[in-house]
Coordinates of C-alpha atoms and ligand atoms in Angstrom, one line a residue:
X1 CA -0.1 0.0 -0.1
X2 CA 1.4 3.4 -1.0
X3 CA 0.3 5.2 2.3
X4 CA 2.0 8.3 3.5
X5 CA 3.4 6.6 6.4
X6 CA 4.8 3.8 4.2
X7 CA 8.4 4.9 5.1
X8 CA 8.3 4.0 8.7
X9 CA 6.9 0.5 7.9
X10 CA 9.5 -0.3 5.2
X11 CA 12.5 1.2 6.8
X12 CA 12.3 0.6 10.5
X13 CA 16.0 1.3 10.9
X14 CA 15.5 4.8 12.4
X15 CA 12.6 6.9 13.6
X16 CA 13.2 10.6 12.7
X17 CA 11.4 12.4 15.4
X18 CA 12.2 16.0 14.4
X19 CA 10.8 17.1 10.9
X20 CA 12.4 20.2 9.8
X21 CA 11.0 20.6 6.4
X22 CA 7.8 18.6 5.4
X23 CA 6.8 17.4 1.9
X24 CA 4.3 20.3 1.4
X25 CA 7.0 22.9 2.2
X26 CA 9.6 21.1 0.0
X27 CA 7.1 21.0 -3.0
X28 CA 6.6 24.8 -2.6
X29 CA 10.3 25.4 -2.3
X30 CA 11.1 23.6 -5.5
X31 CA 8.3 25.4 -7.2
X32 CA 10.0 28.8 -6.1
X33 CA 13.3 27.7 -7.3
X34 CA 11.9 26.7 -10.7
X35 CA 10.2 30.2 -11.0
X36 CA 13.4 32.0 -10.3
X37 CA 15.4 29.8 -13.0
X38 CA 12.6 30.6 -15.6
X39 CA 13.1 34.1 -14.8
X40 CA 16.7 33.9 -15.0
X41 CA 17.3 31.7 -18.1
X42 CA 14.0 32.5 -19.9
X43 CA 14.0 30.0 -22.8
X44 CA 17.7 29.5 -23.1
X45 CA 18.9 25.9 -23.1
X46 CA 20.3 24.9 -19.7
X47 CA 22.6 22.1 -18.5
X48 CA 22.1 21.1 -15.1
X49 CA 25.1 19.4 -13.4
X50 CA 23.8 17.4 -10.4
X51 CA 26.2 16.4 -7.7
X52 CA 25.6 12.7 -6.9
X53 CA 24.2 11.3 -4.9
X54 CA 22.5 13.8 -2.7
X55 CA 20.9 16.2 -5.3
X56 CA 19.3 13.4 -7.3
X57 CA 15.8 13.7 -5.6
X58 CA 15.8 17.5 -6.1
X59 CA 17.1 17.0 -9.7
X60 CA 14.1 14.7 -10.5
X61 CA 11.5 17.1 -9.0
X62 CA 13.0 20.4 -10.4
X63 CA 13.6 19.4 -14.1
X64 CA 10.0 18.4 -14.4
X65 CA 8.9 22.1 -13.6
X66 CA 11.3 23.6 -16.2
X67 CA 10.2 24.3 -19.9
X68 CA 13.4 25.5 -21.4
X69 CA 15.6 22.8 -23.2
X70 CA 17.4 20.9 -20.3
X71 CA 20.4 18.7 -20.5
X72 CA 21.3 16.7 -17.4
X73 CA 24.8 15.8 -16.4
X74 CA 26.1 13.9 -13.3
X75 CA 29.3 14.6 -11.4
X76 CA 30.3 12.7 -8.2
X77 CA 31.9 14.4 -5.2
X78 CA 32.7 12.0 -2.3
X79 CA 34.8 12.5 0.8
X80 CA 36.6 9.8 2.9
X81 CA 34.0 9.4 5.6
X82 CA 30.7 7.8 6.6
X83 CA 29.2 9.7 9.5
X84 CA 28.7 13.2 9.9
X85 CA 31.9 15.1 9.5
X86 CA 33.4 16.5 6.2
X87 CA 36.7 14.9 4.8
X88 CA 38.8 15.3 1.7
X89 CA 37.0 15.5 -1.4
X90 CA 37.4 13.3 -4.6
X91 CA 35.6 14.4 -7.8
X92 CA 34.7 11.9 -10.5
X93 CA 33.8 13.5 -13.6
X94 CA 33.7 10.6 -16.1
X95 CA 30.0 10.9 -16.5
X96 CA 30.0 14.7 -17.5
X97 CA 28.5 15.8 -20.7
X98 CA 30.5 18.3 -22.8
X99 CA 29.6 21.8 -21.2
X100 CA 31.9 23.9 -23.4
X101 CA 30.0 27.2 -24.2
X102 CA 26.9 26.1 -22.3
X103 CA 25.0 27.8 -19.6
X104 CA 25.4 25.5 -16.6
X105 CA 23.5 25.3 -13.4
X106 CA 25.4 23.2 -10.6
X107 CA 23.2 21.8 -8.1
X108 CA 23.9 20.2 -4.8
X109 CA 21.9 18.9 -1.8
X110 CA 23.5 21.1 1.0
X111 CA 25.9 23.9 1.4
X112 CA 27.8 23.4 4.7
X113 CA 31.4 24.5 4.7
X114 CA 31.1 25.3 1.0
X115 CA 34.2 23.3 -0.1
X116 CA 32.3 20.9 -2.3
X117 CA 30.5 23.6 -4.4
X118 CA 33.6 25.7 -4.8
X119 CA 35.9 22.7 -5.9
X120 CA 33.3 21.2 -8.2
X121 CA 32.6 24.8 -9.6
X122 CA 36.4 25.0 -10.2
X123 CA 36.4 21.8 -12.1
X124 CA 33.6 22.8 -14.2
X125 CA 35.2 26.1 -14.9
X126 CA 38.1 24.2 -16.4
X127 CA 35.7 22.8 -19.1
X128 CA 34.9 26.2 -20.6
X129 CA 31.2 26.7 -20.0
X130 CA 29.6 30.0 -21.0
X131 CA 28.3 30.5 -17.5
X132 CA 28.0 28.8 -14.1
X133 CA 25.4 29.3 -11.5
X134 CA 24.9 27.3 -8.4
X135 CA 21.7 26.2 -6.5
X136 CA 21.6 24.3 -3.3
X137 CA 18.5 22.6 -1.7
X138 CA 19.7 23.5 1.8
X139 CA 22.0 26.3 3.1
X140 CA 23.4 25.5 6.6
X141 CA 23.7 28.8 8.4
X142 CA 26.9 30.0 9.9
X143 CA 29.2 27.0 8.6
X144 CA 30.7 28.4 5.5
X145 CA 34.4 28.5 5.4
X146 CA 34.6 30.0 2.0
X147 CA 33.7 33.4 0.4
X148 CA 31.6 32.1 -2.4
X149 CA 27.8 31.8 -1.8
X150 CA 25.2 29.7 -3.9
X151 CA 23.4 31.8 -6.3
X152 CA 20.0 29.9 -5.5
X153 CA 19.1 28.6 -2.1
X154 CA 15.8 26.8 -1.5
X155 CA 15.8 26.6 2.3
X156 CA 18.1 28.1 5.0
X157 CA 18.6 25.8 7.8
X158 CA 20.2 25.9 11.2
X159 CA 23.5 24.0 12.0
X160 CA 21.9 20.5 12.5
X161 CA 22.8 17.2 10.7
X162 CA 19.8 16.4 8.4
X163 CA 18.6 13.5 6.3
X164 CA 16.1 12.8 3.8
X165 CA 15.0 14.2 0.4
X166 CA 18.5 12.9 -1.1
X167 CA 20.5 13.6 2.0
X168 CA 22.1 10.4 3.8
X169 CA 23.5 9.1 6.8
X170 CA 25.9 6.2 5.9
X171 CA 24.0 6.0 2.5
X172 CA 20.6 5.5 4.1
X173 CA 17.4 7.7 4.5
X174 CA 17.9 9.4 1.1
X175 CA 14.4 8.1 0.2
X176 CA 12.6 9.9 3.1
X177 CA 10.1 12.5 1.4
X178 CA 10.8 15.1 4.2
X179 CA 14.0 16.6 5.8
X180 CA 14.5 15.3 9.4
X181 CA 17.0 16.2 11.9
X182 CA 19.1 13.1 12.7
X183 CA 19.7 13.4 16.5
X184 CA 22.2 11.5 18.7
X185 CA 19.2 9.7 20.3
X186 CA 18.0 8.6 16.8
X187 CA 21.2 6.8 16.2
X188 CA 20.6 4.0 18.5
X189 CA 18.1 2.8 16.0
X190 CA 20.3 3.1 13.0
X191 CA 21.2 -0.3 11.7
X192 CA 24.3 -0.1 9.2
X193 CA 23.7 -2.1 6.2
Ligands
5GP1 P1 30.6 21.1 2.3 O1 31.7 20.7 1.3 O2 29.8 22.3 1.8 O3 31.1 21.2 3.7 O4 29.6 19.8 2.4 C1 28.7 19.6 1.3 C2 28.5 18.0 1.5 O5 28.6 17.6 3.0 C3 27.1 17.8 1.1 O6 27.0 17.5 -0.4 C4 26.6 16.5 1.9 O7 27.0 15.4 1.2 C5 27.5 16.7 3.1 N1 26.7 17.2 4.3 C6 26.9 18.4 4.9 N2 26.0 18.7 5.8 C7 25.3 17.6 5.9 C8 23.9 17.2 6.6 O8 23.6 18.0 7.5 N3 23.4 16.0 6.3 C9 24.0 15.2 5.3 N4 23.3 14.0 5.2 N5 25.0 15.4 4.5 C10 25.6 16.8 4.8
MG2 MG1 26.8 14.2 0.0

């Protein structure tokens, strides 16, 4: 049965008690972003580069609201870590489309220290695009260690570790349709797979 509480039945590994952004709010936020992008790019073709894996859910929702010609490219940025702390970044760009002379929108799930977005933007810049803008689903307030800021932000959030709507903890919980705060007390129910 595709009930709204299906998640808790099928994935009993953790119960997220604190919902930060619910499904309705997420839908409205992505609508807002799509409207801003339409305003900015009008009918011009756009190449969206989605940082895997966290931004895939946002990508799927966003592209269906856009009407200009859209190409989709994937890039992977991973750090040496499970858990909740950032580590050194490795960028895999073997799945990238050619973006030379293209208008590019780079999207990521969350802007925390900002290192991921800055380093991936640098890599894309070397590929000779016409323009690059950045959009993030979440912007964690007060955590940035870089001077760059994302061009488009769907939601500002406090400094908490969040999961759901693409965001993971040890590769789980990306499929939750809302954003929840993963608190220390929730982890007792976390079962590593
Ligand atoms: P940054 O490089 O900006 O510090 O971190 C960006 C990356 O760190 C994101 O793509 C995401 O993978 C991870 N990250 C940062 N904060 C969170 C968080 O609160 N929850 C989750 N699940 N991942 C986070
Ligand atoms: Mg990530």
